mmCIF file of C-alpha atoms and ligand atoms in Angstrom:
data_model
loop_
_atom_site.group_PDB
_atom_site.id
_atom_site.type_symbol
_atom_site.label_atom_id
_atom_site.label_comp_id
_atom_site.label_asym_id
_atom_site.label_seq_id
_atom_site.Cartn_x
_atom_site.Cartn_y
_atom_site.Cartn_z
ATOM 1 C CA MET E 1393 0.000 0.000 0.000
ATOM 2 C CA SER E 1394 1.465 3.258 -1.058
ATOM 3 C CA THR E 1395 -0.850 5.646 0.677
ATOM 4 C CA THR E 1396 1.012 5.869 3.926
ATOM 5 C CA VAL E 1397 1.147 9.215 5.680
ATOM 6 C CA VAL E 1398 3.885 10.206 8.119
ATOM 7 C CA SER E 1399 4.246 13.357 10.154
ATOM 8 C CA GLY E 1400 5.839 14.543 13.358
ATOM 9 C CA MET E 1401 5.602 17.367 15.834
ATOM 10 C CA ARG E 1402 8.372 18.661 18.049
ATOM 11 C CA PRO E 1403 7.675 18.552 21.794
ATOM 12 C CA THR E 1404 8.674 22.098 22.633
ATOM 13 C CA GLY E 1405 5.645 23.310 24.582
ATOM 14 C CA ARG E 1406 1.890 23.269 24.748
ATOM 15 C CA LEU E 1407 -0.256 23.399 21.628
ATOM 16 C CA HIS E 1408 -2.467 26.346 20.754
ATOM 17 C CA LEU E 1409 -5.608 26.836 18.693
ATOM 18 C CA GLY E 1410 -3.528 27.557 15.593
ATOM 19 C CA HIS E 1411 -2.131 24.019 15.780
ATOM 20 C CA TYR E 1412 -5.601 22.622 16.260
ATOM 21 C CA HIS E 1413 -7.236 24.380 13.329
ATOM 22 C CA GLY E 1414 -4.228 23.860 11.074
ATOM 23 C CA VAL E 1415 -2.244 20.684 11.601
ATOM 24 C CA LEU E 1416 -4.364 18.593 13.948
ATOM 25 C CA LYS E 1417 -7.699 18.820 12.160
ATOM 26 C CA ASN E 1418 -5.834 17.726 9.064
ATOM 27 C CA TRP E 1419 -4.375 14.730 10.915
ATOM 28 C CA LEU E 1420 -7.815 13.814 12.230
ATOM 29 C CA ARG E 1421 -9.045 13.545 8.677
ATOM 30 C CA LEU E 1422 -5.961 11.643 7.509
ATOM 31 C CA GLN E 1423 -6.188 8.983 10.228
ATOM 32 C CA ASN E 1424 -9.515 7.935 8.676
ATOM 33 C CA GLU E 1425 -8.282 7.868 5.101
ATOM 34 C CA HIS E 1426 -4.707 6.578 5.240
ATOM 35 C CA GLU E 1427 -2.384 4.347 7.102
ATOM 36 C CA SER E 1428 -0.956 7.037 9.366
ATOM 37 C CA PHE E 1429 2.154 7.330 11.496
ATOM 38 C CA PHE E 1430 2.248 10.359 13.784
ATOM 39 C CA PHE E 1431 5.131 10.767 16.142
ATOM 40 C CA VAL E 1432 6.508 13.046 18.822
ATOM 41 C CA ALA E 1433 9.757 14.286 17.279
ATOM 42 C CA ASP E 1434 11.773 14.406 20.471
ATOM 43 C CA LEU E 1435 15.098 13.959 18.674
ATOM 44 C CA HIS E 1436 14.250 16.952 16.513
ATOM 45 C CA ALA E 1437 13.447 18.952 19.620
ATOM 46 C CA LEU E 1438 16.922 18.107 20.934
ATOM 47 C CA THR E 1439 18.569 19.643 17.859
ATOM 48 C CA THR E 1440 17.571 23.066 19.169
ATOM 49 C CA HIS E 1441 16.786 22.372 22.838
ATOM 50 C CA TYR E 1442 19.590 19.985 23.779
ATOM 51 C CA GLU E 1443 20.224 22.001 26.922
ATOM 52 C CA HIS E 1444 16.694 21.451 28.195
ATOM 53 C CA PRO E 1445 15.975 17.723 28.498
ATOM 54 C CA GLU E 1446 13.464 18.324 31.289
ATOM 55 C CA GLY E 1447 11.260 20.387 29.013
ATOM 56 C CA ILE E 1448 11.411 17.752 26.313
ATOM 57 C CA ARG E 1449 10.484 14.964 28.718
ATOM 58 C CA GLN E 1450 7.467 16.893 29.954
ATOM 59 C CA SER E 1451 6.330 18.131 26.546
ATOM 60 C CA THR E 1452 6.517 14.656 25.051
ATOM 61 C CA TRP E 1453 3.751 13.390 27.334
ATOM 62 C CA GLU E 1454 1.773 16.608 27.111
ATOM 63 C CA LEU E 1455 1.797 16.387 23.356
ATOM 64 C CA LEU E 1456 0.512 12.828 23.429
ATOM 65 C CA VAL E 1457 -2.218 13.889 25.851
ATOM 66 C CA GLU E 1458 -3.260 16.746 23.584
ATOM 67 C CA TRP E 1459 -3.313 14.529 20.492
ATOM 68 C CA LEU E 1460 -5.594 12.063 22.226
ATOM 69 C CA ALA E 1461 -7.730 14.874 23.614
ATOM 70 C CA VAL E 1462 -8.474 16.284 20.163
ATOM 71 C CA GLY E 1463 -9.417 12.867 18.842
ATOM 72 C CA LEU E 1464 -6.423 11.080 17.389
ATOM 73 C CA GLU E 1465 -7.066 7.395 17.980
ATOM 74 C CA PRO E 1466 -4.361 4.803 18.620
ATOM 75 C CA GLU E 1467 -6.594 2.211 16.924
ATOM 76 C CA LYS E 1468 -6.513 4.218 13.712
ATOM 77 C CA ALA E 1469 -3.174 6.000 13.629
ATOM 78 C CA THR E 1470 0.141 4.709 14.900
ATOM 79 C CA LEU E 1471 1.145 7.195 17.592
ATOM 80 C CA PHE E 1472 4.678 6.939 18.889
ATOM 81 C CA VAL E 1473 7.753 8.686 20.221
ATOM 82 C CA GLN E 1474 10.596 9.035 17.734
ATOM 83 C CA SER E 1475 13.497 8.207 20.040
ATOM 84 C CA TRP E 1476 11.895 4.926 21.095
ATOM 85 C CA ILE E 1477 12.602 3.644 17.586
ATOM 86 C CA PRO E 1478 16.402 3.590 17.285
ATOM 87 C CA GLN E 1479 16.032 2.981 13.541
ATOM 88 C CA HIS E 1480 15.380 6.717 13.124
ATOM 89 C CA ALA E 1481 18.816 7.532 14.461
ATOM 90 C CA GLU E 1482 20.431 4.708 12.535
ATOM 91 C CA LEU E 1483 18.955 5.623 9.181
ATOM 92 C CA ALA E 1484 19.769 9.290 9.783
ATOM 93 C CA LEU E 1485 23.401 8.346 10.326
ATOM 94 C CA LEU E 1486 23.495 6.214 7.198
ATOM 95 C CA LEU E 1487 21.795 8.879 5.085
ATOM 96 C CA GLY E 1488 24.359 11.313 6.434
ATOM 97 C CA MET E 1489 27.060 9.383 4.590
ATOM 98 C CA LEU E 1490 25.613 10.442 1.251
ATOM 99 C CA THR E 1491 24.164 13.821 2.155
ATOM 100 C CA PRO E 1492 26.164 16.603 0.505
ATOM 101 C CA LEU E 1493 27.022 19.349 2.991
ATOM 102 C CA SER E 1494 25.952 21.903 0.409
ATOM 103 C CA TRP E 1495 22.354 20.638 0.529
ATOM 104 C CA LEU E 1496 22.201 21.127 4.291
ATOM 105 C CA GLU E 1497 23.830 24.531 4.263
ATOM 106 C CA ARG E 1498 21.406 25.706 1.597
ATOM 107 C CA VAL E 1499 18.228 25.010 3.629
ATOM 108 C CA PRO E 1500 16.695 28.407 4.431
ATOM 109 C CA THR E 1501 15.657 27.386 7.963
ATOM 110 C CA PHE E 1502 19.259 26.564 8.817
ATOM 111 C CA LYS E 1503 20.480 30.165 8.684
ATOM 112 C CA ASP E 1504 17.128 31.720 9.655
ATOM 113 C CA GLN E 1505 16.838 29.726 12.840
ATOM 114 C CA GLN E 1506 20.439 30.355 13.779
ATOM 115 C CA GLU E 1507 19.713 34.061 13.533
ATOM 116 C CA GLN E 1508 16.323 33.925 15.225
ATOM 117 C CA LEU E 1509 17.421 31.775 18.125
ATOM 118 C CA ARG E 1510 20.536 33.742 18.948
ATOM 119 C CA ASP E 1511 20.425 32.773 22.594
ATOM 120 C CA ARG E 1512 21.161 29.164 21.624
ATOM 121 C CA ASP E 1513 24.239 27.671 20.114
ATOM 122 C CA LEU E 1514 22.987 26.120 16.910
ATOM 123 C CA ALA E 1515 26.344 25.693 15.232
ATOM 124 C CA THR E 1516 26.106 21.963 15.873
ATOM 125 C CA PHE E 1517 26.332 18.811 13.828
ATOM 126 C CA GLY E 1518 22.880 17.767 15.032
ATOM 127 C CA PHE E 1519 21.202 20.966 13.940
ATOM 128 C CA LEU E 1520 22.889 20.965 10.549
ATOM 129 C CA GLY E 1521 21.753 17.372 10.085
ATOM 130 C CA TYR E 1522 18.120 18.131 10.923
ATOM 131 C CA PRO E 1523 16.940 17.426 7.347
ATOM 132 C CA ALA E 1524 18.727 14.058 7.245
ATOM 133 C CA LEU E 1525 16.979 13.006 10.455
ATOM 134 C CA MET E 1526 13.660 14.214 9.095
ATOM 135 C CA SER E 1527 14.295 12.286 5.894
ATOM 136 C CA ALA E 1528 14.918 9.148 7.906
ATOM 137 C CA ASP E 1529 11.609 9.653 9.752
ATOM 138 C CA ILE E 1530 9.767 9.683 6.479
ATOM 139 C CA LEU E 1531 11.674 7.109 4.432
ATOM 140 C CA LEU E 1532 11.542 4.474 7.186
ATOM 141 C CA TYR E 1533 7.779 4.105 6.675
ATOM 142 C CA ASP E 1534 7.646 4.238 2.863
ATOM 143 C CA ALA E 1535 5.493 7.344 3.179
ATOM 144 C CA ALA E 1536 3.659 8.499 0.084
ATOM 145 C CA TRP E 1537 2.450 11.719 1.695
ATOM 146 C CA VAL E 1538 3.850 14.003 4.343
ATOM 147 C CA PRO E 1539 1.491 16.621 5.724
ATOM 148 C CA VAL E 1540 3.617 19.664 6.517
ATOM 149 C CA GLY E 1541 3.413 23.425 6.669
ATOM 150 C CA ALA E 1542 5.057 25.635 4.070
ATOM 151 C CA ASP E 1543 8.054 26.112 6.387
ATOM 152 C CA GLN E 1544 8.927 22.416 6.048
ATOM 153 C CA VAL E 1545 8.825 22.133 2.278
ATOM 154 C CA ALA E 1546 12.557 22.721 1.884
ATOM 155 C CA HIS E 1547 13.226 19.829 4.264
ATOM 156 C CA LEU E 1548 10.921 17.595 2.316
ATOM 157 C CA GLU E 1549 12.678 18.497 -0.889
ATOM 158 C CA ILE E 1550 15.931 17.256 0.641
ATOM 159 C CA CYS E 1551 14.202 14.052 1.641
ATOM 160 C CA ARG E 1552 13.103 13.499 -1.949
ATOM 161 C CA GLU E 1553 16.561 14.231 -3.309
ATOM 162 C CA LEU E 1554 18.127 11.919 -0.756
ATOM 163 C CA ALA E 1555 15.803 9.074 -1.705
ATOM 164 C CA ARG E 1556 16.712 9.571 -5.352
ATOM 165 C CA ARG E 1557 20.410 9.755 -4.586
ATOM 166 C CA PHE E 1558 20.223 6.673 -2.410
ATOM 167 C CA ASN E 1559 18.403 4.682 -5.084
ATOM 168 C CA SER E 1560 20.852 5.752 -7.728
ATOM 169 C CA LEU E 1561 23.829 4.782 -5.596
ATOM 170 C CA TYR E 1562 22.541 1.488 -4.221
ATOM 171 C CA GLY E 1563 19.527 0.562 -6.279
ATOM 172 C CA ARG E 1564 21.205 -1.769 -8.715
ATOM 173 C CA SER E 1565 22.130 -5.379 -8.742
ATOM 174 C CA THR E 1566 25.703 -6.397 -8.082
ATOM 175 C CA ALA E 1567 25.955 -7.509 -11.720
ATOM 176 C CA ASP E 1568 24.873 -4.052 -12.936
ATOM 177 C CA ALA E 1569 27.247 -2.365 -10.542
ATOM 178 C CA GLU E 1570 30.128 -4.492 -11.791
ATOM 179 C CA ALA E 1571 29.236 -3.909 -15.439
ATOM 180 C CA ALA E 1572 29.060 -0.159 -14.804
ATOM 181 C CA GLU E 1573 32.384 -0.197 -13.014
ATOM 182 C CA ALA E 1574 33.979 -2.065 -15.922
ATOM 183 C CA GLY E 1575 32.333 0.341 -18.382
ATOM 184 C CA LEU E 1576 33.745 3.335 -16.559
ATOM 185 C CA ARG E 1577 37.218 1.796 -16.605
ATOM 186 C CA ALA E 1578 36.847 1.171 -20.319
ATOM 187 C CA LEU E 1579 36.095 4.871 -20.847
ATOM 188 C CA GLY E 1580 39.593 5.694 -19.726
ATOM 189 C CA LYS E 1581 40.718 7.703 -16.756
ATOM 190 C CA LYS E 1582 40.011 11.139 -18.172
ATOM 191 C CA LEU E 1583 36.510 10.449 -19.508
ATOM 192 C CA LYS E 1584 35.605 8.495 -16.402
ATOM 193 C CA GLN E 1585 36.494 11.469 -14.235
ATOM 194 C CA GLN E 1586 34.530 13.825 -16.464
ATOM 195 C CA TYR E 1587 31.519 11.505 -16.399
ATOM 196 C CA GLN E 1588 31.555 11.298 -12.623
ATOM 197 C CA ARG E 1589 31.927 15.018 -12.170
ATOM 198 C CA LEU E 1590 29.039 15.760 -14.546
ATOM 199 C CA GLN E 1591 26.886 13.081 -12.949
ATOM 200 C CA GLU E 1592 27.467 14.654 -9.572
ATOM 201 C CA ARG E 1593 26.628 18.115 -10.876
ATOM 202 C CA TYR E 1594 23.391 16.830 -12.308
ATOM 203 C CA GLN E 1595 22.331 14.728 -9.345
ATOM 204 C CA GLN E 1596 23.316 17.210 -6.664
ATOM 205 C CA GLU E 1597 22.500 20.490 -8.352
ATOM 206 C CA GLY E 1598 20.059 19.483 -11.080
ATOM 207 C CA ASP E 1599 22.387 21.000 -13.666
ATOM 208 C CA GLU E 1600 20.787 20.151 -17.025
ATOM 209 C CA ALA E 1601 23.802 21.293 -19.019
ATOM 210 C CA ALA E 1602 25.896 18.767 -17.111
ATOM 211 C CA ILE E 1603 23.716 15.817 -18.039
ATOM 212 C CA ALA E 1604 23.617 16.899 -21.691
ATOM 213 C CA GLN E 1605 27.394 17.071 -21.785
ATOM 214 C CA ALA E 1606 27.734 13.674 -20.107
ATOM 215 C CA ARG E 1607 25.358 12.124 -22.640
ATOM 216 C CA GLU E 1608 27.521 13.498 -25.419
ATOM 217 C CA ILE E 1609 30.599 11.907 -23.896
ATOM 218 C CA LEU E 1610 28.858 8.533 -23.703
ATOM 219 C CA HIS E 1611 27.516 8.716 -27.239
ATOM 220 C CA GLY E 1612 30.958 9.633 -28.511
ATOM 221 C CA ALA E 1613 32.820 6.919 -26.587
ATOM 222 C CA ALA E 1614 33.976 4.177 -28.938
ATOM 223 C CA SER E 1615 35.478 2.040 -26.182
ATOM 224 C CA ILE E 1616 32.156 0.810 -24.721
ATOM 225 C CA ASN E 1617 29.461 -1.430 -26.190
ATOM 226 C CA GLU E 1618 25.781 -0.541 -26.509
ATOM 227 C CA THR E 1619 24.658 -2.389 -23.349
ATOM 228 C CA THR E 1620 27.199 -0.560 -21.253
ATOM 229 C CA ARG E 1621 26.272 2.735 -22.869
ATOM 230 C CA ILE E 1622 22.608 2.265 -21.920
ATOM 231 C CA LEU E 1623 23.541 1.315 -18.385
ATOM 232 C CA LEU E 1624 25.775 4.347 -17.942
ATOM 233 C CA LEU E 1625 23.111 6.626 -19.447
ATOM 234 C CA ALA E 1626 20.541 5.333 -16.962
ATOM 235 C CA MET E 1627 22.995 5.787 -14.119
ATOM 236 C CA LEU E 1628 23.498 9.401 -15.054
ATOM 237 C CA GLU E 1629 19.913 10.156 -14.142
ATOM 238 C CA GLY E 1630 20.101 8.026 -11.081
ATOM 239 C CA LYS E 1631 17.652 5.471 -12.382
ATOM 240 C CA GLY E 1632 17.736 2.294 -10.399
ATOM 241 C CA ARG E 1633 15.722 -0.057 -8.263
ATOM 242 C CA THR E 1634 13.587 1.770 -5.750
ATOM 243 C CA ILE E 1635 14.788 1.048 -2.252
ATOM 244 C CA LEU E 1636 13.602 4.225 -0.610
ATOM 245 C CA ILE E 1637 10.317 5.732 -1.751
ATOM 246 C CA GLU E 1638 10.170 9.402 -2.683
ATOM 247 C CA PRO E 1639 7.385 11.055 -0.688
ATOM 248 C CA LYS E 1640 5.281 14.060 -1.637
ATOM 249 C CA ALA E 1641 4.362 17.045 0.481
ATOM 250 C CA LEU E 1642 0.748 17.356 1.485
ATOM 251 C CA LEU E 1643 0.719 21.047 2.167
ATOM 252 C CA THR E 1644 -1.292 22.072 5.206
ATOM 253 C CA GLU E 1645 -3.467 25.040 4.300
ATOM 254 C CA ALA E 1646 -2.085 28.363 5.446
ATOM 255 C CA ALA E 1647 -3.184 29.216 8.959
ATOM 256 C CA LYS E 1648 -6.942 29.643 9.076
ATOM 257 C CA MET E 1649 -6.524 30.632 12.633
ATOM 258 C CA PRO E 1650 -4.547 33.847 13.089
ATOM 259 C CA GLY E 1651 -3.271 35.104 16.414
ATOM 260 C CA LEU E 1652 -4.826 37.683 18.739
ATOM 261 C CA ASP E 1653 -3.008 40.487 16.937
ATOM 262 C CA GLY E 1654 -3.785 39.303 13.400
ATOM 263 C CA ARG E 1655 -0.323 37.853 12.784
ATOM 264 C CA LYS E 1656 0.235 34.105 12.543
ATOM 265 C CA MET E 1657 -0.601 32.464 15.878
ATOM 266 C CA SER E 1658 2.648 31.605 17.596
ATOM 267 C CA LYS E 1659 3.774 31.180 21.155
ATOM 268 C CA SER E 1660 6.828 33.300 20.470
ATOM 269 C CA TYR E 1661 4.689 36.253 19.356
ATOM 270 C CA GLY E 1662 2.683 36.088 22.574
ATOM 271 C CA ASN E 1663 -0.531 36.120 20.519
ATOM 272 C CA ALA E 1664 -1.710 32.567 21.110
ATOM 273 C CA ILE E 1665 -4.598 30.933 22.908
ATOM 274 C CA GLY E 1666 -3.612 27.611 24.413
ATOM 275 C CA LEU E 1667 -5.558 24.546 23.363
ATOM 276 C CA ARG E 1668 -6.327 23.784 27.014
ATOM 277 C CA GLU E 1669 -6.144 27.269 28.431
ATOM 278 C CA GLU E 1670 -8.368 28.150 31.410
ATOM 279 C CA PRO E 1671 -11.731 29.679 30.375
ATOM 280 C CA GLU E 1672 -11.181 32.864 32.351
ATOM 281 C CA ALA E 1673 -7.805 33.463 30.736
ATOM 282 C CA VAL E 1674 -9.268 32.801 27.282
ATOM 283 C CA ARG E 1675 -12.130 35.200 27.922
ATOM 284 C CA LYS E 1676 -9.718 37.890 29.060
ATOM 285 C CA LYS E 1677 -7.471 37.448 26.037
ATOM 286 C CA LEU E 1678 -10.363 37.687 23.601
ATOM 287 C CA LEU E 1679 -11.999 40.640 25.336
ATOM 288 C CA THR E 1680 -8.771 42.636 25.293
ATOM 289 C CA MET E 1681 -7.992 41.924 21.637
ATOM 290 C CA PRO E 1682 -7.353 44.967 19.463
ATOM 291 C CA THR E 1683 -10.247 45.916 17.172
ATOM 292 C CA ASP E 1684 -10.743 48.152 14.165
ATOM 293 C CA PRO E 1685 -9.093 51.415 15.351
ATOM 294 C CA ALA E 1686 -11.913 53.364 13.670
ATOM 295 C CA ARG E 1687 -14.224 52.293 16.492
ATOM 296 C CA VAL E 1688 -12.910 54.787 18.999
ATOM 297 C CA GLY E 1689 -16.204 54.998 20.841
ATOM 298 C CA ARG E 1690 -19.298 52.831 21.028
ATOM 299 C CA HIS E 1691 -21.089 54.918 18.389
ATOM 300 C CA ASP E 1692 -18.318 54.985 15.794
ATOM 301 C CA PRO E 1693 -18.967 52.491 13.006
ATOM 302 C CA GLY E 1694 -16.239 49.987 12.111
ATOM 303 C CA GLU E 1695 -15.211 47.555 9.423
ATOM 304 C CA PRO E 1696 -14.800 43.859 10.276
ATOM 305 C CA GLU E 1697 -12.327 43.372 7.428
ATOM 306 C CA ARG E 1698 -9.930 45.641 9.318
ATOM 307 C CA CYS E 1699 -10.453 43.932 12.652
ATOM 308 C CA PRO E 1700 -8.391 41.003 14.052
ATOM 309 C CA VAL E 1701 -11.559 39.686 15.721
ATOM 310 C CA TRP E 1702 -13.246 39.049 12.393
ATOM 311 C CA PRO E 1703 -11.104 36.066 11.258
ATOM 312 C CA PHE E 1704 -12.069 34.370 14.528
ATOM 313 C CA HIS E 1705 -15.725 34.778 13.657
ATOM 314 C CA GLN E 1706 -14.990 33.262 10.279
ATOM 315 C CA VAL E 1707 -13.649 30.157 11.978
ATOM 316 C CA TYR E 1708 -16.124 29.933 14.845
ATOM 317 C CA SER E 1709 -19.396 31.649 14.036
ATOM 318 C CA SER E 1710 -22.483 30.662 12.093
ATOM 319 C CA THR E 1711 -23.569 32.496 8.960
ATOM 320 C CA GLU E 1712 -26.225 34.328 10.989
ATOM 321 C CA THR E 1713 -23.773 35.494 13.616
ATOM 322 C CA ARG E 1714 -21.352 36.651 10.951
ATOM 323 C CA ALA E 1715 -24.104 38.660 9.257
ATOM 324 C CA TRP E 1716 -25.008 40.122 12.653
ATOM 325 C CA VAL E 1717 -21.350 41.154 13.156
ATOM 326 C CA MET E 1718 -21.018 42.665 9.692
ATOM 327 C CA GLU E 1719 -24.203 44.652 9.977
ATOM 328 C CA GLY E 1720 -23.807 45.621 13.618
ATOM 329 C CA CYS E 1721 -20.189 46.685 13.281
ATOM 330 C CA ARG E 1722 -20.701 48.804 10.173
ATOM 331 C CA SER E 1723 -23.767 50.513 11.636
ATOM 332 C CA ALA E 1724 -22.421 50.769 15.180
ATOM 333 C CA GLY E 1725 -25.509 48.791 16.142
ATOM 334 C CA ILE E 1726 -23.422 46.488 18.338
ATOM 335 C CA GLY E 1727 -20.429 47.223 20.545
ATOM 336 C CA CYS E 1728 -17.119 45.411 20.340
ATOM 337 C CA VAL E 1729 -17.814 43.748 23.684
ATOM 338 C CA ASP E 1730 -21.056 42.258 22.304
ATOM 339 C CA CYS E 1731 -19.208 41.104 19.245
ATOM 340 C CA LYS E 1732 -16.438 39.500 21.257
ATOM 341 C CA ASN E 1733 -18.755 37.870 23.763
ATOM 342 C CA ALA E 1734 -20.433 35.967 20.948
ATOM 343 C CA LEU E 1735 -17.016 34.648 20.030
ATOM 344 C CA VAL E 1736 -15.905 33.829 23.562
ATOM 345 C CA GLU E 1737 -18.860 31.545 23.922
ATOM 346 C CA LYS E 1738 -17.945 29.578 20.789
ATOM 347 C CA VAL E 1739 -14.279 29.241 21.619
ATOM 348 C CA LEU E 1740 -15.030 28.024 25.131
ATOM 349 C CA GLU E 1741 -17.585 25.602 23.758
ATOM 350 C CA GLU E 1742 -14.950 24.092 21.504
ATOM 351 C CA GLN E 1743 -12.332 23.909 24.218
ATOM 352 C CA ALA E 1744 -14.432 22.456 27.034
ATOM 353 C CA PRO E 1745 -14.529 18.826 25.849
ATOM 354 C CA ILE E 1746 -10.886 18.965 24.756
ATOM 355 C CA ARG E 1747 -9.834 20.256 28.157
ATOM 356 C CA GLU E 1748 -11.894 17.600 29.874
ATOM 357 C CA ARG E 1749 -10.502 14.736 27.806
ATOM 358 C CA ALA E 1750 -6.974 16.050 28.277
ATOM 359 C CA GLU E 1751 -7.410 16.002 32.040
ATOM 360 C CA ASP E 1752 -8.722 12.482 31.775
ATOM 361 C CA TRP E 1753 -5.754 11.264 29.793
ATOM 362 C CA ALA E 1754 -3.254 13.153 31.924
ATOM 363 C CA ALA E 1755 -4.619 11.281 34.941
ATOM 364 C CA GLN E 1756 -3.770 7.921 33.339
ATOM 365 C CA PRO E 1757 0.001 7.937 32.834
ATOM 366 C CA GLN E 1758 0.068 4.144 32.747
ATOM 367 C CA ARG E 1759 -2.417 4.045 29.885
ATOM 368 C CA LEU E 1760 -0.399 6.684 28.015
ATOM 369 C CA ARG E 1761 2.716 4.543 28.319
ATOM 370 C CA GLU E 1762 0.835 1.578 26.961
ATOM 371 C CA ILE E 1763 -0.351 3.551 23.958
ATOM 372 C CA ALA E 1764 3.154 4.820 23.268
ATOM 373 C CA ALA E 1765 4.588 1.320 23.684
ATOM 374 C CA HIS E 1766 2.016 -0.195 21.383
ATOM 375 C CA GLY E 1767 2.648 2.489 18.735
ATOM 376 C CA ALA E 1768 6.382 1.982 19.062
ATOM 377 C CA GLU E 1769 5.967 -1.727 18.530
ATOM 378 C CA LYS E 1770 4.077 -1.214 15.272
ATOM 379 C CA ALA E 1771 6.414 1.514 14.071
ATOM 380 C CA ARG E 1772 9.518 -0.505 14.915
ATOM 381 C CA THR E 1773 8.386 -3.479 12.871
ATOM 382 C CA ARG E 1774 7.909 -1.322 9.784
ATOM 383 C CA ALA E 1775 11.075 0.682 10.321
ATOM 384 C CA GLU E 1776 13.154 -2.447 10.735
ATOM 385 C CA GLN E 1777 12.034 -3.793 7.351
ATOM 386 C CA THR E 1778 13.268 -0.662 5.625
ATOM 387 C CA LEU E 1779 16.471 -0.635 7.552
ATOM 388 C CA ALA E 1780 17.189 -4.250 6.654
ATOM 389 C CA ARG E 1781 16.982 -3.252 2.962
ATOM 390 C CA VAL E 1782 19.228 -0.296 3.578
ATOM 391 C CA ARG E 1783 21.851 -2.235 5.531
ATOM 392 C CA GLU E 1784 21.976 -4.873 2.847
ATOM 393 C CA VAL E 1785 22.634 -2.541 -0.062
ATOM 394 C CA MET E 1786 25.107 -0.511 1.957
ATOM 395 C CA GLY E 1787 27.190 -3.564 2.688
ATOM 396 C CA LEU E 1788 26.252 -3.808 6.354
ATOM 397 C CA ASP E 1789 24.311 -7.058 6.309
ATOM 398 C CA GLY E 1790 27.212 -9.149 7.472
ATOM 399 C CA GLY E 1791 26.879 -11.292 4.345
HETATM 400 N N1 LIG D 3130 10.414 19.363 11.256
HETATM 401 C C1 LIG D 3130 9.006 19.262 11.587
HETATM 402 C C2 LIG D 3130 8.555 20.572 12.221
HETATM 403 O O1 LIG D 3130 9.344 21.264 12.842
HETATM 404 C C3 LIG D 3130 8.744 18.107 12.520
HETATM 405 C C4 LIG D 3130 9.113 16.817 11.888
HETATM 406 C C5 LIG D 3130 10.159 16.027 12.223
HETATM 407 C C6 LIG D 3130 8.452 16.176 10.801
HETATM 408 N N2 LIG D 3130 10.206 14.926 11.437
HETATM 409 C C7 LIG D 3130 9.174 14.989 10.546
HETATM 410 C C8 LIG D 3130 7.340 16.501 10.025
HETATM 411 C C9 LIG D 3130 8.811 14.116 9.517
HETATM 412 C C10 LIG D 3130 6.969 15.626 9.006
HETATM 413 C C11 LIG D 3130 7.702 14.440 8.751
HETATM 414 O O2 LIG D 3130 7.384 20.879 12.139
HETATM 415 FE FE1 SF4 D 3131 -14.129 44.178 15.438
HETATM 416 FE FE2 SF4 D 3131 -16.473 43.222 16.181
HETATM 417 FE FE3 SF4 D 3131 -15.634 45.596 17.088
HETATM 418 FE FE4 SF4 D 3131 -16.330 45.339 14.562
HETATM 419 S S1 SF4 D 3131 -17.654 45.095 16.354
HETATM 420 S S2 SF4 D 3131 -14.512 46.351 15.317
HETATM 421 S S3 SF4 D 3131 -15.651 43.247 14.109
HETATM 422 S S4 SF4 D 3131 -14.699 43.590 17.494
#
């Protein structure tokens, strides 16, 4: 079955409503439609938070609690903790052998994050290798689809390139590999070197001129027979047996749920409402949200399109309520407090059962461990199959 979905979330703190309306609702749908693996990416959290193991330990369980509270079901999706499956670390190490440094250094998040998180030392091997670890997460489960936000697309692109590179390096039979090796020798030292350099330029940088030039060399080489020529041509493009499956990004829609100030909801902007936040705190946050500045006083009309409260109504309110807001705001028929109170009610209504279920789960640590252990068991079985293939072609099967 090639409809497997894999995704992970880093345990670096509590979830907020932005996560719920973006990522999690998407996962809830996917668990019904695909074979799904969702994991707590604790190793990924360590790449940036290696000085704070206590926070990671705590957030790992909180994350699992919140997933279960919103309705992810261990009977449908495989829920597990990344570090419990050592195959993630092993495949990441092996992929690292063939990951060009230039690919890692080129990832936009690498430099961005280093600049944004200046208080942390991110000039580490682990942080640079983040995309290789993420690739391992995905490739271990033969994922066809990876639901991610736009910020992760560059990582996914590396995963796809790594799968291709891996298959081109190891995806042939020993007989093919030997024939290719002999063919390259037959080309002569100079042409062989040129071929390899052009092949690398094409496979690592997608340089079309390089592959064209390499094809010319092969077509012009009199020292190889037709079978060898075809083999070397195929190798140029990295065609080979598929050992690792190239996944595709399943882009999560851009945040439907903005923050209290209209920017993207994010803990670091201080504009978030926690998924399980106390009702009184939620009420206070919503009631003190900025509104359309044109509504200086109760009798000044406003425009919902210019108000950060409006997108919340679009997520939470019925058509009637939205019409009531539109009309009442533009005519100054309603006050901002009325408008916000209608929203508060809806948000609290959504959160109440989530908060309740979360408390329930949090009170059953033993049950949580069982779920994580069961998920790990299923994940490990799958991961080990992939890793056996990988070890074999990389010469590590002890044969
Ligand atoms: N890097 C992802 C993020 O920060 C988390 C993640 C780790 C992930 N491994 C993954 C997502 C594999 C999808 C697939 O959001
Ligand atoms: Fe915003 Fe509602 Fe006030 Fe209009 S009435 S400005 S939409 S809070």
